[in-house]
């Protein structure tokens, strides 16, 4: 339930409490409970007041774009990109690198982790500010297991097929991780951010 609330705030924020009740079709007490959880961990915040329509102005809520960040990794056959973004998917810093076709998944993730640490230092961020890491890759992906099932081109080392990419990311970064197909990630980004 909190995930759907967070998604609505992320996509539509800043939003009022009553607009969230309408969007989620839940009662005041249930929403207050969910909101207090997200406010307590500071993933969302109060960010001002709505325009007055004659009565008391409503508090506006939005995702906390200044304290928490996400890591995005996009892997192609020749190059890969790394981006640090805020919770509104606004990129703070991004870099692109040459892909080594002989690198194994664990080595690749360790290399990316080092690059993320350098990028984070440039932005003055520390590891505790990251909430998750996402990897999109060309090929057929089992998103539930976070595994590359088939490559579209013979560009990667054979160890990539069947490698537990989600698990490798989570072990290396100590964050929740998601793995998806490059095209579906682009589609989601277009849906949410135009």
PDB file of C-alpha atoms in Angstrom:
ATOM      1  CA  UNK A   1       0.000   0.000   0.000  1.00  0.00           C
ATOM      2  CA  UNK A   2       2.785   2.509   0.828  1.00  0.00           C
ATOM      3  CA  UNK A   3       4.408   1.777  -2.527  1.00  0.00           C
ATOM      4  CA  UNK A   4       1.285   2.835  -4.447  1.00  0.00           C
ATOM      5  CA  UNK A   5       1.048   5.967  -2.290  1.00  0.00           C
ATOM      6  CA  UNK A   6       4.701   6.783  -2.943  1.00  0.00           C
ATOM      7  CA  UNK A   7       4.219   6.211  -6.689  1.00  0.00           C
ATOM      8  CA  UNK A   8       1.314   8.669  -6.795  1.00  0.00           C
ATOM      9  CA  UNK A   9       3.247  11.298  -4.850  1.00  0.00           C
ATOM     10  CA  UNK A  10       6.325  10.762  -7.024  1.00  0.00           C
ATOM     11  CA  UNK A  11       4.367  11.088 -10.261  1.00  0.00           C
ATOM     12  CA  UNK A  12       1.921  13.867  -9.281  1.00  0.00           C
ATOM     13  CA  UNK A  13       3.542  15.746  -6.390  1.00  0.00           C
ATOM     14  CA  UNK A  14       3.181  18.130  -4.830  1.00  0.00           C
ATOM     15  CA  UNK A  15      -0.261  16.853  -3.812  1.00  0.00           C
ATOM     16  CA  UNK A  16      -2.758  17.419  -1.018  1.00  0.00           C
ATOM     17  CA  UNK A  17      -3.971  14.841   1.488  1.00  0.00           C
ATOM     18  CA  UNK A  18      -7.506  14.933   0.064  1.00  0.00           C
ATOM     19  CA  UNK A  19      -6.276  14.369  -3.497  1.00  0.00           C
ATOM     20  CA  UNK A  20      -4.370  11.322  -2.246  1.00  0.00           C
ATOM     21  CA  UNK A  21      -7.507   9.976  -0.557  1.00  0.00           C
ATOM     22  CA  UNK A  22      -9.368  10.366  -3.859  1.00  0.00           C
ATOM     23  CA  UNK A  23      -6.595   8.773  -5.930  1.00  0.00           C
ATOM     24  CA  UNK A  24      -6.158   5.768  -3.625  1.00  0.00           C
ATOM     25  CA  UNK A  25      -9.842   5.479  -2.719  1.00  0.00           C
ATOM     26  CA  UNK A  26      -9.040   4.867   0.947  1.00  0.00           C
ATOM     27  CA  UNK A  27     -10.194   6.419   4.196  1.00  0.00           C
ATOM     28  CA  UNK A  28      -8.561   9.188   6.190  1.00  0.00           C
ATOM     29  CA  UNK A  29      -7.185   6.995   9.005  1.00  0.00           C
ATOM     30  CA  UNK A  30      -5.626   4.438   6.631  1.00  0.00           C
ATOM     31  CA  UNK A  31      -3.982   7.217   4.599  1.00  0.00           C
ATOM     32  CA  UNK A  32      -2.774   8.991   7.762  1.00  0.00           C
ATOM     33  CA  UNK A  33      -1.101   5.754   8.876  1.00  0.00           C
ATOM     34  CA  UNK A  34       0.599   5.284   5.513  1.00  0.00           C
ATOM     35  CA  UNK A  35       1.659   8.937   5.315  1.00  0.00           C
ATOM     36  CA  UNK A  36       3.111   8.902   8.826  1.00  0.00           C
ATOM     37  CA  UNK A  37       5.294   5.900   7.887  1.00  0.00           C
ATOM     38  CA  UNK A  38       6.695   7.686   4.836  1.00  0.00           C
ATOM     39  CA  UNK A  39       7.106  10.989   6.686  1.00  0.00           C
ATOM     40  CA  UNK A  40       8.903   9.240   9.550  1.00  0.00           C
ATOM     41  CA  UNK A  41      11.557   7.801   7.242  1.00  0.00           C
ATOM     42  CA  UNK A  42      11.658  11.149   5.362  1.00  0.00           C
ATOM     43  CA  UNK A  43      10.997   9.665   1.911  1.00  0.00           C
ATOM     44  CA  UNK A  44       8.198  12.219   1.549  1.00  0.00           C
ATOM     45  CA  UNK A  45       7.982  15.685   3.058  1.00  0.00           C
ATOM     46  CA  UNK A  46       5.672  18.623   3.508  1.00  0.00           C
ATOM     47  CA  UNK A  47       6.614  21.144   0.857  1.00  0.00           C
ATOM     48  CA  UNK A  48       4.216  24.058   1.247  1.00  0.00           C
ATOM     49  CA  UNK A  49       0.542  24.900   1.072  1.00  0.00           C
ATOM     50  CA  UNK A  50      -2.054  24.787  -1.679  1.00  0.00           C
ATOM     51  CA  UNK A  51      -3.698  27.898  -3.046  1.00  0.00           C
ATOM     52  CA  UNK A  52      -6.553  29.096  -0.873  1.00  0.00           C
ATOM     53  CA  UNK A  53     -10.062  28.499  -2.172  1.00  0.00           C
ATOM     54  CA  UNK A  54     -11.649  30.454   0.647  1.00  0.00           C
ATOM     55  CA  UNK A  55     -10.954  27.998   3.461  1.00  0.00           C
ATOM     56  CA  UNK A  56      -7.867  26.811   5.220  1.00  0.00           C
ATOM     57  CA  UNK A  57      -5.005  26.020   2.843  1.00  0.00           C
ATOM     58  CA  UNK A  58      -4.021  22.345   2.565  1.00  0.00           C
ATOM     59  CA  UNK A  59      -0.517  21.041   3.169  1.00  0.00           C
ATOM     60  CA  UNK A  60       1.269  19.848   0.036  1.00  0.00           C
ATOM     61  CA  UNK A  61       3.327  16.641   0.039  1.00  0.00           C
ATOM     62  CA  UNK A  62       6.078  15.557  -2.325  1.00  0.00           C
ATOM     63  CA  UNK A  63       8.957  13.103  -2.453  1.00  0.00           C
ATOM     64  CA  UNK A  64      12.111  14.187  -0.667  1.00  0.00           C
ATOM     65  CA  UNK A  65      14.354  15.180  -3.583  1.00  0.00           C
ATOM     66  CA  UNK A  66      17.182  16.583  -1.503  1.00  0.00           C
ATOM     67  CA  UNK A  67      18.026  13.710   0.863  1.00  0.00           C
ATOM     68  CA  UNK A  68      17.488  10.464  -1.074  1.00  0.00           C
ATOM     69  CA  UNK A  69      18.719   9.228  -4.434  1.00  0.00           C
ATOM     70  CA  UNK A  70      18.642   6.314  -6.864  1.00  0.00           C
ATOM     71  CA  UNK A  71      21.310   4.676  -9.006  1.00  0.00           C
ATOM     72  CA  UNK A  72      20.516   3.740 -12.596  1.00  0.00           C
ATOM     73  CA  UNK A  73      22.716   1.532 -14.764  1.00  0.00           C
ATOM     74  CA  UNK A  74      22.026   1.023 -18.460  1.00  0.00           C
ATOM     75  CA  UNK A  75      24.007  -1.743 -20.164  1.00  0.00           C
ATOM     76  CA  UNK A  76      24.353  -1.963 -23.923  1.00  0.00           C
ATOM     77  CA  UNK A  77      26.581  -4.114 -26.085  1.00  0.00           C
ATOM     78  CA  UNK A  78      29.255  -1.439 -26.635  1.00  0.00           C
ATOM     79  CA  UNK A  79      28.720   1.062 -23.809  1.00  0.00           C
ATOM     80  CA  UNK A  80      27.088   1.404 -20.418  1.00  0.00           C
ATOM     81  CA  UNK A  81      25.825   4.406 -18.555  1.00  0.00           C
ATOM     82  CA  UNK A  82      25.513   5.215 -14.872  1.00  0.00           C
ATOM     83  CA  UNK A  83      23.214   7.895 -13.480  1.00  0.00           C
ATOM     84  CA  UNK A  84      22.481   9.206 -10.005  1.00  0.00           C
ATOM     85  CA  UNK A  85      19.020  10.731  -9.833  1.00  0.00           C
ATOM     86  CA  UNK A  86      16.710  12.144  -7.198  1.00  0.00           C
ATOM     87  CA  UNK A  87      13.310  10.621  -6.398  1.00  0.00           C
ATOM     88  CA  UNK A  88      11.693  12.635  -9.220  1.00  0.00           C
ATOM     89  CA  UNK A  89      14.029  10.890 -11.667  1.00  0.00           C
ATOM     90  CA  UNK A  90      15.979  14.090 -12.303  1.00  0.00           C
ATOM     91  CA  UNK A  91      19.579  13.200 -13.097  1.00  0.00           C
ATOM     92  CA  UNK A  92      22.208  14.834 -10.864  1.00  0.00           C
ATOM     93  CA  UNK A  93      25.220  13.296 -12.571  1.00  0.00           C
ATOM     94  CA  UNK A  94      25.708  10.740 -15.334  1.00  0.00           C
ATOM     95  CA  UNK A  95      28.654   9.096 -17.039  1.00  0.00           C
ATOM     96  CA  UNK A  96      29.085   6.754 -19.963  1.00  0.00           C
ATOM     97  CA  UNK A  97      31.785   4.105 -20.269  1.00  0.00           C
ATOM     98  CA  UNK A  98      33.111   1.635 -22.815  1.00  0.00           C
ATOM     99  CA  UNK A  99      31.780  -1.891 -22.238  1.00  0.00           C
ATOM    100  CA  UNK A 100      34.384  -4.662 -21.956  1.00  0.00           C
ATOM    101  CA  UNK A 101      32.819  -7.662 -23.695  1.00  0.00           C
ATOM    102  CA  UNK A 102      34.929 -10.086 -21.625  1.00  0.00           C
ATOM    103  CA  UNK A 103      34.024  -8.741 -18.181  1.00  0.00           C
ATOM    104  CA  UNK A 104      32.008 -11.046 -15.952  1.00  0.00           C
ATOM    105  CA  UNK A 105      28.895  -9.805 -14.095  1.00  0.00           C
ATOM    106  CA  UNK A 106      30.432  -9.622 -10.591  1.00  0.00           C
ATOM    107  CA  UNK A 107      33.500  -7.769 -11.891  1.00  0.00           C
ATOM    108  CA  UNK A 108      31.253  -5.406 -13.830  1.00  0.00           C
ATOM    109  CA  UNK A 109      29.084  -4.589 -10.804  1.00  0.00           C
ATOM    110  CA  UNK A 110      32.160  -4.019  -8.612  1.00  0.00           C
ATOM    111  CA  UNK A 111      33.561  -1.667 -11.280  1.00  0.00           C
ATOM    112  CA  UNK A 112      30.259   0.225 -11.502  1.00  0.00           C
ATOM    113  CA  UNK A 113      30.164   0.505  -7.698  1.00  0.00           C
ATOM    114  CA  UNK A 114      33.567   2.227  -7.733  1.00  0.00           C
ATOM    115  CA  UNK A 115      32.337   4.627 -10.411  1.00  0.00           C
ATOM    116  CA  UNK A 116      29.169   5.373  -8.419  1.00  0.00           C
ATOM    117  CA  UNK A 117      31.265   6.146  -5.330  1.00  0.00           C
ATOM    118  CA  UNK A 118      33.315   8.685  -7.348  1.00  0.00           C
ATOM    119  CA  UNK A 119      30.165  10.249  -8.806  1.00  0.00           C
ATOM    120  CA  UNK A 120      28.507  10.412  -5.378  1.00  0.00           C
ATOM    121  CA  UNK A 121      31.584  12.110  -3.917  1.00  0.00           C
ATOM    122  CA  UNK A 122      31.394  14.740  -6.696  1.00  0.00           C
ATOM    123  CA  UNK A 123      27.836  15.488  -5.593  1.00  0.00           C
ATOM    124  CA  UNK A 124      28.607  15.372  -1.861  1.00  0.00           C
ATOM    125  CA  UNK A 125      26.435  12.280  -1.303  1.00  0.00           C
ATOM    126  CA  UNK A 126      27.082   9.344   1.003  1.00  0.00           C
ATOM    127  CA  UNK A 127      25.987   5.716   0.754  1.00  0.00           C
ATOM    128  CA  UNK A 128      23.179   6.173   3.299  1.00  0.00           C
ATOM    129  CA  UNK A 129      21.339   8.510   0.936  1.00  0.00           C
ATOM    130  CA  UNK A 130      20.752   5.860  -1.744  1.00  0.00           C
ATOM    131  CA  UNK A 131      17.474   3.944  -1.696  1.00  0.00           C
ATOM    132  CA  UNK A 132      17.961   1.555  -4.597  1.00  0.00           C
ATOM    133  CA  UNK A 133      19.772   0.567  -7.760  1.00  0.00           C
ATOM    134  CA  UNK A 134      18.244  -0.369 -11.101  1.00  0.00           C
ATOM    135  CA  UNK A 135      19.922  -2.071 -14.018  1.00  0.00           C
ATOM    136  CA  UNK A 136      18.456  -2.234 -17.482  1.00  0.00           C
ATOM    137  CA  UNK A 137      20.036  -4.423 -20.104  1.00  0.00           C
ATOM    138  CA  UNK A 138      19.317  -5.398 -23.694  1.00  0.00           C
ATOM    139  CA  UNK A 139      18.097  -8.966 -24.017  1.00  0.00           C
ATOM    140  CA  UNK A 140      15.456 -11.197 -22.480  1.00  0.00           C
ATOM    141  CA  UNK A 141      15.251 -10.693 -18.714  1.00  0.00           C
ATOM    142  CA  UNK A 142      13.436 -12.619 -15.993  1.00  0.00           C
ATOM    143  CA  UNK A 143      12.476  -9.534 -13.973  1.00  0.00           C
ATOM    144  CA  UNK A 144      11.182 -11.526 -10.999  1.00  0.00           C
ATOM    145  CA  UNK A 145      14.516 -13.318 -10.570  1.00  0.00           C
ATOM    146  CA  UNK A 146      16.671 -10.469 -11.878  1.00  0.00           C
ATOM    147  CA  UNK A 147      18.388 -12.737 -14.412  1.00  0.00           C
ATOM    148  CA  UNK A 148      19.443 -12.202 -18.042  1.00  0.00           C
ATOM    149  CA  UNK A 149      17.881 -15.145 -19.892  1.00  0.00           C
ATOM    150  CA  UNK A 150      19.042 -14.408 -23.441  1.00  0.00           C
ATOM    151  CA  UNK A 151      21.220 -11.830 -25.151  1.00  0.00           C
ATOM    152  CA  UNK A 152      20.004 -10.037 -28.243  1.00  0.00           C
ATOM    153  CA  UNK A 153      23.559  -9.895 -29.604  1.00  0.00           C
ATOM    154  CA  UNK A 154      26.591 -11.936 -28.640  1.00  0.00           C
ATOM    155  CA  UNK A 155      28.172  -8.973 -26.913  1.00  0.00           C
ATOM    156  CA  UNK A 156      28.566 -10.127 -23.307  1.00  0.00           C
ATOM    157  CA  UNK A 157      30.696 -12.774 -21.661  1.00  0.00           C
ATOM    158  CA  UNK A 158      28.731 -16.073 -21.488  1.00  0.00           C
ATOM    159  CA  UNK A 159      28.644 -15.826 -17.659  1.00  0.00           C
ATOM    160  CA  UNK A 160      26.020 -13.064 -17.988  1.00  0.00           C
ATOM    161  CA  UNK A 161      23.381 -15.600 -19.070  1.00  0.00           C
ATOM    162  CA  UNK A 162      21.680 -16.937 -15.959  1.00  0.00           C
ATOM    163  CA  UNK A 163      23.737 -14.799 -13.587  1.00  0.00           C
ATOM    164  CA  UNK A 164      21.720 -13.563 -10.571  1.00  0.00           C
ATOM    165  CA  UNK A 165      22.184  -9.878 -11.479  1.00  0.00           C
ATOM    166  CA  UNK A 166      19.685  -8.594  -8.916  1.00  0.00           C
ATOM    167  CA  UNK A 167      21.382 -10.550  -6.138  1.00  0.00           C
ATOM    168  CA  UNK A 168      24.867  -9.415  -7.269  1.00  0.00           C
ATOM    169  CA  UNK A 169      23.731  -5.773  -7.246  1.00  0.00           C
ATOM    170  CA  UNK A 170      22.146  -6.119  -3.797  1.00  0.00           C
ATOM    171  CA  UNK A 171      25.269  -7.758  -2.365  1.00  0.00           C
ATOM    172  CA  UNK A 172      27.611  -5.148  -3.836  1.00  0.00           C
ATOM    173  CA  UNK A 173      25.575  -2.007  -3.124  1.00  0.00           C
ATOM    174  CA  UNK A 174      23.660  -3.192  -0.008  1.00  0.00           C
ATOM    175  CA  UNK A 175      20.490  -1.714  -1.550  1.00  0.00           C
ATOM    176  CA  UNK A 176      17.257  -3.009  -3.031  1.00  0.00           C
ATOM    177  CA  UNK A 177      17.896  -3.751  -6.707  1.00  0.00           C
ATOM    178  CA  UNK A 178      15.778  -4.244  -9.804  1.00  0.00           C
ATOM    179  CA  UNK A 179      16.750  -5.636 -13.215  1.00  0.00           C
ATOM    180  CA  UNK A 180      14.705  -5.047 -16.331  1.00  0.00           C
ATOM    181  CA  UNK A 181      14.881  -4.886 -20.100  1.00  0.00           C
ATOM    182  CA  UNK A 182      16.206  -1.656 -21.606  1.00  0.00           C
ATOM    183  CA  UNK A 183      13.064  -1.040 -23.675  1.00  0.00           C
ATOM    184  CA  UNK A 184      10.616  -1.502 -20.791  1.00  0.00           C
ATOM    185  CA  UNK A 185      12.641   0.886 -18.583  1.00  0.00           C
ATOM    186  CA  UNK A 186      12.522   3.527 -21.342  1.00  0.00           C
ATOM    187  CA  UNK A 187       8.776   2.979 -21.685  1.00  0.00           C
ATOM    188  CA  UNK A 188       8.207   3.423 -17.937  1.00  0.00           C
ATOM    189  CA  UNK A 189      10.308   6.577 -17.915  1.00  0.00           C
ATOM    190  CA  UNK A 190       8.278   7.997 -20.800  1.00  0.00           C
ATOM    191  CA  UNK A 191       5.023   7.110 -19.022  1.00  0.00           C
ATOM    192  CA  UNK A 192       6.035   8.768 -15.770  1.00  0.00           C
ATOM    193  CA  UNK A 193       8.114  11.687 -16.961  1.00  0.00           C
ATOM    194  CA  UNK A 194       7.050  12.371 -20.563  1.00  0.00           C
TER     195      UNK A 194
END
